[in-house]
Coordinates of C-alpha atoms in Angstrom, one line a residue:
X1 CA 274.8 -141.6 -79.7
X2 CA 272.4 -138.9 -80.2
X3 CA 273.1 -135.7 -78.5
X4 CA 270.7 -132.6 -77.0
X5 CA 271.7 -129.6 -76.4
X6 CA 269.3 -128.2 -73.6
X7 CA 269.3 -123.8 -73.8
X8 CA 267.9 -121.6 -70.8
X9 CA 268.4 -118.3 -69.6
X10 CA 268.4 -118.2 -65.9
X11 CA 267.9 -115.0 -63.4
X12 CA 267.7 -115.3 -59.5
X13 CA 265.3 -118.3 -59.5
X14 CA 268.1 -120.8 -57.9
X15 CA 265.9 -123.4 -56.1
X16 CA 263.5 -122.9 -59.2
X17 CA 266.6 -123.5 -61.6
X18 CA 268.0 -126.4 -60.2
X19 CA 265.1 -128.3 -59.4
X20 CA 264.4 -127.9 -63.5
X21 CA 267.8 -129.5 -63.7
X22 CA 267.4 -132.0 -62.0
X23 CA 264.2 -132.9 -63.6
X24 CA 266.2 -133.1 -67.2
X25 CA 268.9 -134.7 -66.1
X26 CA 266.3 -137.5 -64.7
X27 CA 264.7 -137.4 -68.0
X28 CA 267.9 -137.9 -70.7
X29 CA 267.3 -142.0 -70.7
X30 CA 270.0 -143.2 -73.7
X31 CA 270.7 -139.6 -74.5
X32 CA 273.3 -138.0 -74.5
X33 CA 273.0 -134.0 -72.8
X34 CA 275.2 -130.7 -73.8
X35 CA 273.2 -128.0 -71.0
X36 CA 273.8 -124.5 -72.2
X37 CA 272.8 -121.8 -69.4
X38 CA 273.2 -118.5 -70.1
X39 CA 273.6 -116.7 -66.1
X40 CA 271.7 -113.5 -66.6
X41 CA 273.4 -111.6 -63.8
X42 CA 272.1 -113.7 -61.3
X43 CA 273.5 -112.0 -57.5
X44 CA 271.2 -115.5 -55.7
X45 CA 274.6 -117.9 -56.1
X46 CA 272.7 -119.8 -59.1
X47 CA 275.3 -120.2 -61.3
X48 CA 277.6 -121.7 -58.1
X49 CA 275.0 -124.3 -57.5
X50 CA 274.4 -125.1 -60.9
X51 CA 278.3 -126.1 -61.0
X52 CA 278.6 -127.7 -57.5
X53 CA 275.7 -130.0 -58.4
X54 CA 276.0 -130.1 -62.7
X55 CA 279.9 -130.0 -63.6
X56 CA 279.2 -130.6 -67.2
X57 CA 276.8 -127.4 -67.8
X58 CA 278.3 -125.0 -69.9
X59 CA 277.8 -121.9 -68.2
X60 CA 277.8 -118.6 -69.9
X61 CA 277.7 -114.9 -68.3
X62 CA 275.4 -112.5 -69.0
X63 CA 275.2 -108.8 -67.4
X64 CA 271.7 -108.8 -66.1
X65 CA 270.2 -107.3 -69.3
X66 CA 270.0 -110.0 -71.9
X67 CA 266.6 -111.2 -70.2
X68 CA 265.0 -114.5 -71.9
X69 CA 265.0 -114.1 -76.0
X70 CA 268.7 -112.5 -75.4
X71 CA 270.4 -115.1 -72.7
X72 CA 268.4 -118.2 -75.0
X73 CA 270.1 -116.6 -78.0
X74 CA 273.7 -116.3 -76.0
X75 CA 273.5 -120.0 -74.9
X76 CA 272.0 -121.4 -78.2
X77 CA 274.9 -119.6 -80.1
X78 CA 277.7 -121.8 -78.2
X79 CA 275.6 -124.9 -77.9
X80 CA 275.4 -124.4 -82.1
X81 CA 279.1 -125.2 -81.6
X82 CA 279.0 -128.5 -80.4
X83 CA 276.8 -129.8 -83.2
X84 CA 274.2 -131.7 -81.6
X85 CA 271.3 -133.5 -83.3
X86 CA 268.8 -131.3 -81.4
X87 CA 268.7 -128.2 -79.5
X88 CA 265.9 -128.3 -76.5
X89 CA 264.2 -124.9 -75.7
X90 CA 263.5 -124.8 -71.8
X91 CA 262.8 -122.4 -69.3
X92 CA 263.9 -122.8 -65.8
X93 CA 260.6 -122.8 -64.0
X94 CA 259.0 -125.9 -66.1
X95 CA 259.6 -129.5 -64.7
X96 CA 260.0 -131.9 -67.7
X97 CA 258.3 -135.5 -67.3
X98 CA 260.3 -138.6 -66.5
X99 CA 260.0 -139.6 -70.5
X100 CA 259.5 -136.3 -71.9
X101 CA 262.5 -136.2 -74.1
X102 CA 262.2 -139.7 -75.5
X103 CA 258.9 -138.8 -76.7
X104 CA 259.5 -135.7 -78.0
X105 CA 262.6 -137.3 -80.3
X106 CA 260.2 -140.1 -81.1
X107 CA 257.6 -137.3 -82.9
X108 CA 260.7 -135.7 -84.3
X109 CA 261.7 -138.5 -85.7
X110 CA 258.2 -139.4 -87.0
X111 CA 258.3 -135.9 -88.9
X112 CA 261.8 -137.2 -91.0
X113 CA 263.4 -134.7 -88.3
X114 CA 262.0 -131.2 -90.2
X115 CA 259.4 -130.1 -88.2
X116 CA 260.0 -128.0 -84.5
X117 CA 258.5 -130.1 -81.7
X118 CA 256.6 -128.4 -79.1
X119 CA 256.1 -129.8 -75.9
X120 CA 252.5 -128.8 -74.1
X121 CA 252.6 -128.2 -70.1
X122 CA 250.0 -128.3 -67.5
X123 CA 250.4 -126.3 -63.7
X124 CA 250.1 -129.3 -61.2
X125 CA 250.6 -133.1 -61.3
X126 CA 247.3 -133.6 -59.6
X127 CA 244.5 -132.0 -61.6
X128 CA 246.8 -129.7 -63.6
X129 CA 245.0 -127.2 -66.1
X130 CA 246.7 -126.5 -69.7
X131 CA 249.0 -123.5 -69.0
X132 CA 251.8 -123.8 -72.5
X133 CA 252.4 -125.1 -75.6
X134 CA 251.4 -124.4 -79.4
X135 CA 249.4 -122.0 -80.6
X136 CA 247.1 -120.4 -83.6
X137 CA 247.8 -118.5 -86.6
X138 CA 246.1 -115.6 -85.3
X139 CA 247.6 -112.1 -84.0
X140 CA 246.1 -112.8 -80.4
X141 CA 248.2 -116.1 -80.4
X142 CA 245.7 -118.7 -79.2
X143 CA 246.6 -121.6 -77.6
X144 CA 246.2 -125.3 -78.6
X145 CA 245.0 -128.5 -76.9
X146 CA 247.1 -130.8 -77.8
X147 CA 245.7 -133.9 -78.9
X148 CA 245.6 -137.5 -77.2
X149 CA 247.3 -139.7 -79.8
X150 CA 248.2 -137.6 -82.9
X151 CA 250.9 -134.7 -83.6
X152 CA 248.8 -131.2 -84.2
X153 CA 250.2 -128.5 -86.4
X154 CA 250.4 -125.3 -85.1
X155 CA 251.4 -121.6 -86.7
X156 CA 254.1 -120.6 -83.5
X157 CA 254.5 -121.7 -79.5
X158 CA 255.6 -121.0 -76.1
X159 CA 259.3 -121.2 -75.5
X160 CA 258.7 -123.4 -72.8
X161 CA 260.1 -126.8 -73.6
X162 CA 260.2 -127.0 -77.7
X163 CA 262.3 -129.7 -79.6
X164 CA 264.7 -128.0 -82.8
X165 CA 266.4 -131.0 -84.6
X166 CA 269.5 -129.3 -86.3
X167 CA 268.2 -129.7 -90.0
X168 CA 265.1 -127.4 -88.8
X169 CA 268.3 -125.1 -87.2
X170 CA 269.8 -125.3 -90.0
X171 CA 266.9 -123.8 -92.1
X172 CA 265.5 -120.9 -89.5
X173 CA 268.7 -120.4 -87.9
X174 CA 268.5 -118.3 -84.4
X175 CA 266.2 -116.5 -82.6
X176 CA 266.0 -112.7 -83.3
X177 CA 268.1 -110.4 -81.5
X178 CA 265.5 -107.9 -81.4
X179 CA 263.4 -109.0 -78.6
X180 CA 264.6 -108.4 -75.1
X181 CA 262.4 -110.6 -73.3
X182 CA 258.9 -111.5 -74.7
X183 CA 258.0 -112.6 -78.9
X184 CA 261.3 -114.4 -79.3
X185 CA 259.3 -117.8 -79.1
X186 CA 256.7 -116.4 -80.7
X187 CA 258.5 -115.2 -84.0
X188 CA 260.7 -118.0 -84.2
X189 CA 257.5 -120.3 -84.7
X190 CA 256.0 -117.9 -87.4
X191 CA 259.1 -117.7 -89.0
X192 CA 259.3 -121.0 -89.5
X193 CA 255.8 -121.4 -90.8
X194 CA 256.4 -118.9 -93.4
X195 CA 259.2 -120.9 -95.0
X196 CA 257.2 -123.8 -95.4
X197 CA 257.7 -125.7 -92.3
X198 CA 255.0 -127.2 -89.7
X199 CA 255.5 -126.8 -86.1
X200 CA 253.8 -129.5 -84.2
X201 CA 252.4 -130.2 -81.1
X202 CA 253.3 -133.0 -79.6
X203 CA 250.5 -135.4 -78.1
X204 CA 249.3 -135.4 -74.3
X205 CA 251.9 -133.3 -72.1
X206 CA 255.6 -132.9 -71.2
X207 CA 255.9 -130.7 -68.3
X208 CA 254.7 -128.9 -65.1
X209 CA 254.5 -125.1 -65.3
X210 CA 252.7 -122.6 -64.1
X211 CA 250.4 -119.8 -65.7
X212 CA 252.0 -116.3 -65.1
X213 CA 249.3 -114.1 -64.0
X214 CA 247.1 -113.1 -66.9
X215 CA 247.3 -109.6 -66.1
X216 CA 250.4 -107.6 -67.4
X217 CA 251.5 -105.1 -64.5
X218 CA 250.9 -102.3 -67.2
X219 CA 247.3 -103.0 -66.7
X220 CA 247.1 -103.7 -62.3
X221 CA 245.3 -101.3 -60.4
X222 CA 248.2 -101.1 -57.8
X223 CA 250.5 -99.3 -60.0
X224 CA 249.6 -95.5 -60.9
X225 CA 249.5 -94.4 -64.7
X226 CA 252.9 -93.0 -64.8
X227 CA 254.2 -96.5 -63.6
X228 CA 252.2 -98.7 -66.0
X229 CA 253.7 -96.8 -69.1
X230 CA 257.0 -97.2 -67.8
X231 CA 256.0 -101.1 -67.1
X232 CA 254.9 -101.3 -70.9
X233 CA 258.1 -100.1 -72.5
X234 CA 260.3 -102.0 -70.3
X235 CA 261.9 -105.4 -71.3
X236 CA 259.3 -107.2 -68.9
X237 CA 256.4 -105.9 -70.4
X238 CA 255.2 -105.5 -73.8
X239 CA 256.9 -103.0 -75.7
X240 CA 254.6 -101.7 -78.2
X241 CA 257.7 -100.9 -80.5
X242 CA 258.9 -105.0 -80.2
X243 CA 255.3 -106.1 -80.7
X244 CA 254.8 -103.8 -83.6
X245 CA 258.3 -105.2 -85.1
X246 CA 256.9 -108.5 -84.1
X247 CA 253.4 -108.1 -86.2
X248 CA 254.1 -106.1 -89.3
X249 CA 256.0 -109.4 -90.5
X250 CA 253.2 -111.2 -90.2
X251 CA 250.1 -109.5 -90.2
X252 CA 248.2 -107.0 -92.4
X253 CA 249.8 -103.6 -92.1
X254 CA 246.1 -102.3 -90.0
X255 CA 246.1 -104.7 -87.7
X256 CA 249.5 -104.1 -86.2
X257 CA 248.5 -100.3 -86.2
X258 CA 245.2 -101.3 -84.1
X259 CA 247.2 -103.6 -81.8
X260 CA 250.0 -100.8 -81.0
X261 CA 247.2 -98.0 -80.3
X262 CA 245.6 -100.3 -78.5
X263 CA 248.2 -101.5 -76.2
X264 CA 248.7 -97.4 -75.6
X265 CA 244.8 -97.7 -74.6
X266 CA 244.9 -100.7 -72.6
X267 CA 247.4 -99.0 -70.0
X268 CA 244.8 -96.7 -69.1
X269 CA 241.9 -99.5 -67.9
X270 CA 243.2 -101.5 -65.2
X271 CA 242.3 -104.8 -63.7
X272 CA 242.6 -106.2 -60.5
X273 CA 245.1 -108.9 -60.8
X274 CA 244.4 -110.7 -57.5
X275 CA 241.5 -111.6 -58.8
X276 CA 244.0 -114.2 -60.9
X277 CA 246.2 -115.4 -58.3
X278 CA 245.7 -118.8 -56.9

């Protein structure tokens, strides 16, 4: 039987969390599911429901400060144990489709199993707007429809919900320890493209997910200056020191310069944020 190893990183989004569960468990069909959730100091009694409802979820305790690259790498570490055929990238506030995993194995396997998978999301069932998926080779990280019918390479991705089979693992190993929160996803994707892999999209969409609010609180009017700064360095926002690590092994040397100046420069013009909220 072919086995998936599903890898989140959870924090004090319970309801969130287990309604996410309970949209993969819907979705296994003949598979055969190893969860791997990595409880990120969650005080909201997440990791108690998680086992009331989900008894065979590996759990695995985190302090509060692994945030998402960190807890993902924690989880994927012990899930790596178990040997599975694929590993299933996943965050907890994205509702996979009914048939999104058979699918997703179906392109896998379509790709002789050496290509990373990613799954596309949209915001809403009804009239739902592209919100994650793959994405250009570009610095800014652009993202990209995914097609009707046909796979679509792309140069990295959103961590969202992305299909590893274990001979791409195997290849690119983990995710990189450096990030606290943000680029994780992003690096791992370039990484992979620059040994000669092809990341693909996978056709049409897998999952509901929201947009986060396009405006970094670095950048929102209702925080004064001292505030933003602070906001940029910290593991929520985007330190210009992770970014920089991020670009340099990627990108031409100038570029990353611009981009870490300029995320210095952007702190200082705000935007109201409302203005985004739906």
């Amino acid at each position: 039987m072919v086995v998936i190893a599903p890898i989140l990183t959870v924090h004090n989004r319970k309801q969130k969390t287990l309604r996410s569960l309970e949209c993969l468990f819907s979705s296994v069909g003949e598979f055969k599911l190893k969860v791997f959730i990595t409880d990120d100091g969650c005080t909201d009694g997440t990791s108690e429901a998680i086992f009331e409802k989900y008894h065979s979820v590996y759990l695995i305790d985190g302090d509060g400060n692994l945030y998402w690259n960190r807890g993902m790498l924690r989880a994927w570490k012990e899930a790596a144990k178990c040997q599975p055929d694929y590993f299933l990238w996943l965050n907890d506030d994205t509702l996979l489709m009914n048939d999104a995993i058979s699918r997703l194995i179906n392109w896998a396997r379509k790709t002789n199993n050496e290509s990373v998978i990613v799954g596309s999301t949209i915001s809403n069932i009804n009239n739902g707007v592209f919100t994650y998926g793959g994405m250009d080779d570009k610095i800014k990280h652009r993202l990209i429809m995914p097609d009707v019918t046909e796979l679509k390479p792309c140069a990295t991705f959103n961590g969202n919900i992305v299909l590893i089979p274990i001979k791409v693992f195997e290849k690119i190993g983990y995710n990189d320890n450096f990030f606290h929160h943000s680029f994780g996803d992003i690096e791992y994707g370039l990484r992979a493209t620059k040994r000669g892999l092809i990341n693909y999209i996978a056709p049409g969409y897998y999952g509901y997910c929201q947009r986060n609010n396009p405006i970094p609180p670095f950048r929102r009017k209702s925080n004064n200056i001292i505030k933003r700064y602070k906001l940029l360095y910290s593991p929520l926002g985007a330190n210009p020191f992770e970014a920089f690590y991020l670009n340099i092994k990627y990108y031409p040397w100038y570029k990353c310069f611009w981009l870490f100046i300029k995320l210095h420069l952007n702190v200082l013009f705000t935007v109201d944020h409302k203005q985004f909220e739906e």
